[in-house]
PDB file of C-alpha atoms in Angstrom:
ATOM      1  CA  UNK A 130       9.487   1.192  38.147  1.00  0.00           C
ATOM      2  CA  UNK A 131       9.798  -1.527  40.554  1.00  0.00           C
ATOM      3  CA  UNK A 132      12.842  -3.791  40.449  1.00  0.00           C
ATOM      4  CA  UNK A 133      12.678  -7.527  39.540  1.00  0.00           C
ATOM      5  CA  UNK A 134       9.016  -7.196  38.084  1.00  0.00           C
ATOM      6  CA  UNK A 135       8.416  -9.780  35.458  1.00  0.00           C
ATOM      7  CA  UNK A 136       5.966  -7.880  33.672  1.00  0.00           C
ATOM      8  CA  UNK A 137       8.586  -4.615  33.328  1.00  0.00           C
ATOM      9  CA  UNK A 138      11.586  -7.569  33.021  1.00  0.00           C
ATOM     10  CA  UNK A 139       9.505  -8.557  30.298  1.00  0.00           C
ATOM     11  CA  UNK A 140       9.809  -5.955  28.166  1.00  0.00           C
ATOM     12  CA  UNK A 141      13.276  -5.489  29.326  1.00  0.00           C
ATOM     13  CA  UNK A 142      14.981  -8.502  27.657  1.00  0.00           C
ATOM     14  CA  UNK A 143      13.361  -7.346  23.923  1.00  0.00           C
ATOM     15  CA  UNK A 144      15.415  -4.508  23.782  1.00  0.00           C
ATOM     16  CA  UNK A 145      18.384  -5.780  23.242  1.00  0.00           C
ATOM     17  CA  UNK A 146      17.128  -7.809  20.042  1.00  0.00           C
ATOM     18  CA  UNK A 147      15.110  -4.632  18.741  1.00  0.00           C
ATOM     19  CA  UNK A 148      18.984  -3.321  19.105  1.00  0.00           C
ATOM     20  CA  UNK A 149      20.409  -6.063  16.911  1.00  0.00           C
ATOM     21  CA  UNK A 150      17.600  -5.762  14.308  1.00  0.00           C
ATOM     22  CA  UNK A 151      17.105  -2.414  14.090  1.00  0.00           C
ATOM     23  CA  UNK A 152      21.354  -2.023  14.280  1.00  0.00           C
ATOM     24  CA  UNK A 153      21.054  -3.899  11.125  1.00  0.00           C
ATOM     25  CA  UNK A 154      18.232  -2.151   9.162  1.00  0.00           C
ATOM     26  CA  UNK A 155      19.930   1.447  10.352  1.00  0.00           C
ATOM     27  CA  UNK A 156      23.430   0.647   9.650  1.00  0.00           C
ATOM     28  CA  UNK A 157      23.566  -2.152   7.753  1.00  0.00           C
ATOM     29  CA  UNK A 158      22.150  -2.236   3.854  1.00  0.00           C
ATOM     30  CA  UNK A 159      20.821   0.837   4.653  1.00  0.00           C
ATOM     31  CA  UNK A 160      24.357   2.335   5.036  1.00  0.00           C
ATOM     32  CA  UNK A 161      26.070   3.398   1.663  1.00  0.00           C
ATOM     33  CA  UNK A 162      29.323   1.363   3.210  1.00  0.00           C
ATOM     34  CA  UNK A 163      27.600  -1.917   1.909  1.00  0.00           C
ATOM     35  CA  UNK A 164      25.461  -0.399  -1.118  1.00  0.00           C
ATOM     36  CA  UNK A 165      29.101   1.352  -2.282  1.00  0.00           C
ATOM     37  CA  UNK A 166      30.205  -1.781  -3.975  1.00  0.00           C
ATOM     38  CA  UNK A 167      27.316  -2.611  -5.217  1.00  0.00           C
ATOM     39  CA  UNK A 168      26.707   0.664  -7.318  1.00  0.00           C
ATOM     40  CA  UNK A 169      30.255   1.304  -7.910  1.00  0.00           C
ATOM     41  CA  UNK A 170      30.974  -2.143  -9.011  1.00  0.00           C
ATOM     42  CA  UNK A 171      27.738  -3.246 -10.576  1.00  0.00           C
ATOM     43  CA  UNK A 172      26.178   0.120 -11.672  1.00  0.00           C
ATOM     44  CA  UNK A 173      29.654   1.871 -12.416  1.00  0.00           C
ATOM     45  CA  UNK A 174      28.760   4.894 -10.199  1.00  0.00           C
ATOM     46  CA  UNK A 175      31.600   6.867  -9.855  1.00  0.00           C
ATOM     47  CA  UNK A 176      33.794   8.360  -6.507  1.00  0.00           C
ATOM     48  CA  UNK A 177      32.151  11.833  -6.408  1.00  0.00           C
ATOM     49  CA  UNK A 178      28.600  10.334  -6.769  1.00  0.00           C
ATOM     50  CA  UNK A 179      28.664   7.754  -4.038  1.00  0.00           C
ATOM     51  CA  UNK A 180      30.794  10.435  -1.341  1.00  0.00           C
ATOM     52  CA  UNK A 181      27.276  12.936  -2.363  1.00  0.00           C
ATOM     53  CA  UNK A 182      25.075  10.246  -1.754  1.00  0.00           C
ATOM     54  CA  UNK A 183      26.803   9.453   1.823  1.00  0.00           C
ATOM     55  CA  UNK A 184      26.727  13.446   2.572  1.00  0.00           C
ATOM     56  CA  UNK A 185      22.877  13.583   1.619  1.00  0.00           C
ATOM     57  CA  UNK A 186      22.088  10.348   3.734  1.00  0.00           C
ATOM     58  CA  UNK A 187      24.549  11.360   6.159  1.00  0.00           C
ATOM     59  CA  UNK A 188      22.216  15.152   6.571  1.00  0.00           C
ATOM     60  CA  UNK A 189      18.802  13.846   6.108  1.00  0.00           C
ATOM     61  CA  UNK A 190      19.278  10.952   9.128  1.00  0.00           C
ATOM     62  CA  UNK A 191      21.023  14.602  11.225  1.00  0.00           C
ATOM     63  CA  UNK A 192      18.472  16.833  10.601  1.00  0.00           C
ATOM     64  CA  UNK A 193      15.521  14.405  11.176  1.00  0.00           C
ATOM     65  CA  UNK A 194      17.065  13.465  14.358  1.00  0.00           C
ATOM     66  CA  UNK A 195      15.576  16.479  15.965  1.00  0.00           C
ATOM     67  CA  UNK A 196      11.932  16.069  14.596  1.00  0.00           C
ATOM     68  CA  UNK A 197      11.675  12.075  15.809  1.00  0.00           C
ATOM     69  CA  UNK A 198      12.897  13.564  19.276  1.00  0.00           C
ATOM     70  CA  UNK A 199      10.702  15.979  19.681  1.00  0.00           C
ATOM     71  CA  UNK A 200       7.505  13.141  17.797  1.00  0.00           C
ATOM     72  CA  UNK A 201       8.723  10.421  20.291  1.00  0.00           C
ATOM     73  CA  UNK A 202       8.630  12.852  23.424  1.00  0.00           C
ATOM     74  CA  UNK A 203       4.692  13.611  22.769  1.00  0.00           C
ATOM     75  CA  UNK A 204       3.752  10.678  21.289  1.00  0.00           C
ATOM     76  CA  UNK A 205       2.342   7.153  22.867  1.00  0.00           C
ATOM     77  CA  UNK A 206       2.716   5.056  20.330  1.00  0.00           C
ATOM     78  CA  UNK A 207       6.022   4.702  20.388  1.00  0.00           C
ATOM     79  CA  UNK A 208       6.156   1.406  19.343  1.00  0.00           C
ATOM     80  CA  UNK A 209       4.073   1.957  16.090  1.00  0.00           C
ATOM     81  CA  UNK A 210       6.397   4.724  14.817  1.00  0.00           C
ATOM     82  CA  UNK A 211       9.680   2.557  15.144  1.00  0.00           C
ATOM     83  CA  UNK A 212       7.506  -0.488  13.304  1.00  0.00           C
ATOM     84  CA  UNK A 213       6.688   2.400  10.685  1.00  0.00           C
ATOM     85  CA  UNK A 214      10.420   3.533  10.625  1.00  0.00           C
ATOM     86  CA  UNK A 215      11.817   0.054  10.278  1.00  0.00           C
ATOM     87  CA  UNK A 216       9.315  -0.800   6.842  1.00  0.00           C
ATOM     88  CA  UNK A 217       9.927   2.190   5.428  1.00  0.00           C
ATOM     89  CA  UNK A 218      13.496   1.959   5.760  1.00  0.00           C
ATOM     90  CA  UNK A 219      13.607  -1.781   4.161  1.00  0.00           C
ATOM     91  CA  UNK A 220      11.547  -0.470   1.214  1.00  0.00           C
ATOM     92  CA  UNK A 221      13.824   2.240   0.098  1.00  0.00           C
ATOM     93  CA  UNK A 222      16.593  -0.574   0.627  1.00  0.00           C
ATOM     94  CA  UNK A 223      15.077  -2.855  -1.890  1.00  0.00           C
ATOM     95  CA  UNK A 224      14.132   0.002  -3.779  1.00  0.00           C
ATOM     96  CA  UNK A 225      18.572   0.794  -4.439  1.00  0.00           C
ATOM     97  CA  UNK A 226      18.682  -1.828  -6.883  1.00  0.00           C
ATOM     98  CA  UNK A 227      15.806  -1.355  -8.917  1.00  0.00           C
ATOM     99  CA  UNK A 228      16.201   2.424  -9.757  1.00  0.00           C
ATOM    100  CA  UNK A 229      20.481   2.282  -9.954  1.00  0.00           C
ATOM    101  CA  UNK A 230      21.132   2.766 -13.349  1.00  0.00           C
ATOM    102  CA  UNK A 231      24.640   2.543 -15.134  1.00  0.00           C
ATOM    103  CA  UNK A 232      26.823   5.414 -15.253  1.00  0.00           C
ATOM    104  CA  UNK A 233      24.784   7.090 -12.536  1.00  0.00           C
ATOM    105  CA  UNK A 234      21.808   7.732 -14.029  1.00  0.00           C
ATOM    106  CA  UNK A 235      18.292   8.692 -12.585  1.00  0.00           C
ATOM    107  CA  UNK A 236      21.097  10.324 -10.318  1.00  0.00           C
ATOM    108  CA  UNK A 237      18.598  12.525  -8.717  1.00  0.00           C
ATOM    109  CA  UNK A 238      16.166   9.659  -8.029  1.00  0.00           C
ATOM    110  CA  UNK A 239      18.792   8.193  -6.360  1.00  0.00           C
ATOM    111  CA  UNK A 240      19.520  11.368  -4.216  1.00  0.00           C
ATOM    112  CA  UNK A 241      15.735  11.739  -3.509  1.00  0.00           C
ATOM    113  CA  UNK A 242      15.996   7.817  -2.735  1.00  0.00           C
ATOM    114  CA  UNK A 243      18.813   8.451   0.233  1.00  0.00           C
ATOM    115  CA  UNK A 244      17.157  10.949   1.525  1.00  0.00           C
ATOM    116  CA  UNK A 245      14.152  10.044   2.732  1.00  0.00           C
ATOM    117  CA  UNK A 246      16.054   6.497   3.459  1.00  0.00           C
ATOM    118  CA  UNK A 247      18.119   8.719   5.922  1.00  0.00           C
ATOM    119  CA  UNK A 248      15.073  10.670   6.843  1.00  0.00           C
ATOM    120  CA  UNK A 249      13.231   7.173   8.066  1.00  0.00           C
ATOM    121  CA  UNK A 250      16.574   6.160   9.682  1.00  0.00           C
ATOM    122  CA  UNK A 251      17.089   9.322  11.528  1.00  0.00           C
ATOM    123  CA  UNK A 252      13.708   7.698  13.864  1.00  0.00           C
ATOM    124  CA  UNK A 253      15.757   4.986  15.230  1.00  0.00           C
ATOM    125  CA  UNK A 254      17.678   6.298  18.181  1.00  0.00           C
ATOM    126  CA  UNK A 255      15.386   8.735  19.180  1.00  0.00           C
ATOM    127  CA  UNK A 256      12.346   6.420  19.551  1.00  0.00           C
ATOM    128  CA  UNK A 257      14.619   3.553  20.527  1.00  0.00           C
ATOM    129  CA  UNK A 258      16.254   5.791  23.864  1.00  0.00           C
ATOM    130  CA  UNK A 259      12.239   6.443  24.231  1.00  0.00           C
ATOM    131  CA  UNK A 260      10.966   3.083  24.582  1.00  0.00           C
ATOM    132  CA  UNK A 261      14.290   1.731  26.501  1.00  0.00           C
ATOM    133  CA  UNK A 262      13.945   5.076  29.048  1.00  0.00           C
ATOM    134  CA  UNK A 263       9.888   4.012  29.283  1.00  0.00           C
ATOM    135  CA  UNK A 264      10.942   0.030  30.390  1.00  0.00           C
ATOM    136  CA  UNK A 265      13.782   0.705  32.567  1.00  0.00           C
ATOM    137  CA  UNK A 266      13.521   4.228  34.120  1.00  0.00           C
ATOM    138  CA  UNK A 267      16.340   7.269  33.910  1.00  0.00           C
ATOM    139  CA  UNK A 268      18.270   5.300  36.501  1.00  0.00           C
ATOM    140  CA  UNK A 269      18.615   2.318  34.340  1.00  0.00           C
ATOM    141  CA  UNK A 270      19.574   4.077  31.018  1.00  0.00           C
ATOM    142  CA  UNK A 271      23.203   4.379  31.513  1.00  0.00           C
ATOM    143  CA  UNK A 272      23.425   0.185  31.486  1.00  0.00           C
ATOM    144  CA  UNK A 273      20.476  -0.013  28.864  1.00  0.00           C
ATOM    145  CA  UNK A 274      22.107   2.377  26.314  1.00  0.00           C
ATOM    146  CA  UNK A 275      25.302   0.155  26.171  1.00  0.00           C
ATOM    147  CA  UNK A 276      23.657  -3.175  25.569  1.00  0.00           C
ATOM    148  CA  UNK A 277      21.576  -1.138  23.131  1.00  0.00           C
ATOM    149  CA  UNK A 278      24.911  -0.113  21.171  1.00  0.00           C
ATOM    150  CA  UNK A 279      26.289  -3.802  22.014  1.00  0.00           C
ATOM    151  CA  UNK A 280      23.298  -5.391  20.212  1.00  0.00           C
ATOM    152  CA  UNK A 281      23.195  -2.948  17.703  1.00  0.00           C
ATOM    153  CA  UNK A 282      27.012  -3.033  16.548  1.00  0.00           C
ATOM    154  CA  UNK A 283      26.798  -6.930  16.253  1.00  0.00           C
ATOM    155  CA  UNK A 284      23.271  -7.014  14.533  1.00  0.00           C
ATOM    156  CA  UNK A 285      25.536  -3.908  11.573  1.00  0.00           C
ATOM    157  CA  UNK A 286      28.382  -6.419  11.741  1.00  0.00           C
ATOM    158  CA  UNK A 287      25.728  -9.963  11.038  1.00  0.00           C
ATOM    159  CA  UNK A 288      23.998  -8.077   8.062  1.00  0.00           C
ATOM    160  CA  UNK A 289      27.049  -6.742   6.592  1.00  0.00           C
ATOM    161  CA  UNK A 290      28.684 -10.652   6.696  1.00  0.00           C
ATOM    162  CA  UNK A 291      25.640 -12.509   5.458  1.00  0.00           C
ATOM    163  CA  UNK A 292      25.071  -9.505   2.720  1.00  0.00           C
ATOM    164  CA  UNK A 293      28.899 -10.805   1.563  1.00  0.00           C
ATOM    165  CA  UNK A 294      27.449 -14.018   1.643  1.00  0.00           C
ATOM    166  CA  UNK A 295      25.553 -14.196  -0.428  1.00  0.00           C
ATOM    167  CA  UNK A 296      26.761 -11.326  -2.983  1.00  0.00           C
ATOM    168  CA  UNK A 297      29.257 -14.060  -3.152  1.00  0.00           C
ATOM    169  CA  UNK A 298      27.208 -17.305  -4.359  1.00  0.00           C
ATOM    170  CA  UNK A 299      24.825 -14.809  -6.857  1.00  0.00           C
ATOM    171  CA  UNK A 300      27.773 -12.885  -8.644  1.00  0.00           C
ATOM    172  CA  UNK A 301      27.679 -10.917 -10.900  1.00  0.00           C
ATOM    173  CA  UNK A 302      23.611 -10.707  -9.850  1.00  0.00           C
ATOM    174  CA  UNK A 303      24.987  -9.336  -6.762  1.00  0.00           C
ATOM    175  CA  UNK A 304      21.557  -7.490  -6.590  1.00  0.00           C
ATOM    176  CA  UNK A 305      20.079 -10.199  -4.865  1.00  0.00           C
ATOM    177  CA  UNK A 306      21.796  -8.966  -1.837  1.00  0.00           C
ATOM    178  CA  UNK A 307      19.297  -6.694  -1.581  1.00  0.00           C
ATOM    179  CA  UNK A 308      16.570  -9.665  -0.876  1.00  0.00           C
ATOM    180  CA  UNK A 309      18.512 -10.018   3.078  1.00  0.00           C
ATOM    181  CA  UNK A 310      16.957  -6.387   4.425  1.00  0.00           C
ATOM    182  CA  UNK A 311      13.216  -7.830   4.819  1.00  0.00           C
ATOM    183  CA  UNK A 312      14.996 -10.404   6.871  1.00  0.00           C
ATOM    184  CA  UNK A 313      15.985  -8.474  10.244  1.00  0.00           C
ATOM    185  CA  UNK A 314      12.984  -6.034   9.911  1.00  0.00           C
ATOM    186  CA  UNK A 315      10.525  -8.781  10.379  1.00  0.00           C
ATOM    187  CA  UNK A 316      12.524  -9.667  12.966  1.00  0.00           C
ATOM    188  CA  UNK A 317      12.243  -6.384  14.182  1.00  0.00           C
ATOM    189  CA  UNK A 318       8.587  -6.380  13.761  1.00  0.00           C
ATOM    190  CA  UNK A 319       8.464  -9.470  15.826  1.00  0.00           C
ATOM    191  CA  UNK A 320      10.339  -8.239  19.099  1.00  0.00           C
ATOM    192  CA  UNK A 321       8.401  -4.417  19.080  1.00  0.00           C
ATOM    193  CA  UNK A 322       4.554  -6.453  18.534  1.00  0.00           C
ATOM    194  CA  UNK A 323       5.904  -8.552  22.011  1.00  0.00           C
ATOM    195  CA  UNK A 324       5.912  -5.438  24.119  1.00  0.00           C
ATOM    196  CA  UNK A 325       2.628  -4.349  25.462  1.00  0.00           C
ATOM    197  CA  UNK A 326       1.591  -0.473  26.037  1.00  0.00           C
ATOM    198  CA  UNK A 327       1.377  -1.012  29.343  1.00  0.00           C
ATOM    199  CA  UNK A 328       5.348  -1.602  30.033  1.00  0.00           C
ATOM    200  CA  UNK A 329       6.199   1.598  28.702  1.00  0.00           C
ATOM    201  CA  UNK A 330       5.885   4.388  31.512  1.00  0.00           C
ATOM    202  CA  UNK A 331       5.436   7.396  28.743  1.00  0.00           C
ATOM    203  CA  UNK A 332       6.255   9.947  31.597  1.00  0.00           C
ATOM    204  CA  UNK A 333       9.439   8.106  32.248  1.00  0.00           C
ATOM    205  CA  UNK A 334      10.251   7.835  28.838  1.00  0.00           C
ATOM    206  CA  UNK A 335       9.755  11.779  28.540  1.00  0.00           C
ATOM    207  CA  UNK A 336      12.490  12.255  31.726  1.00  0.00           C
ATOM    208  CA  UNK A 337       9.658  13.239  34.166  1.00  0.00           C
ATOM    209  CA  UNK A 338       9.246  11.058  36.296  1.00  0.00           C
TER     210      UNK A 338
END
């Protein structure tokens, strides 16, 4: 990659913003940490049920990471697949208050939902890393990953704060806080759409150059 190339730098400047909104999608409302308060207080879930959902979400996310990395290593449609994962994650997050029932009823449906959600979010890290390396190259990857992670954590904090504010004002109907989920998704899709196919070197993304 040529340094100070305006065409490449335009895409490089998008990466932190994509990371910000992906962080909101992956670790914000999608994470059980935010959902646990809703499920325990509004739907009377037990701590044991929350623990099971957390475990299943984490395992699904972990197991999906390998196949997702394999896919992103071989496809030239990296941006499209990240966008698909963003949409699926958002739709599954919005379904949480729709499916959740008092006292943990329909728990098996929540298990299926959380596993699917974990698998969808498992695509974000390998996908974003592949796109980042395809834009900045191996020599700029360390610095770019640190920026990506910083923005992702900032995005998580922002969505938790905004969701908490929404929940405070709509209480006791805290299920409405999940309506915040489409906003970071739309922002992520917008930023992803600004990266042109020619700005990603797919050989560099695979570590071949």
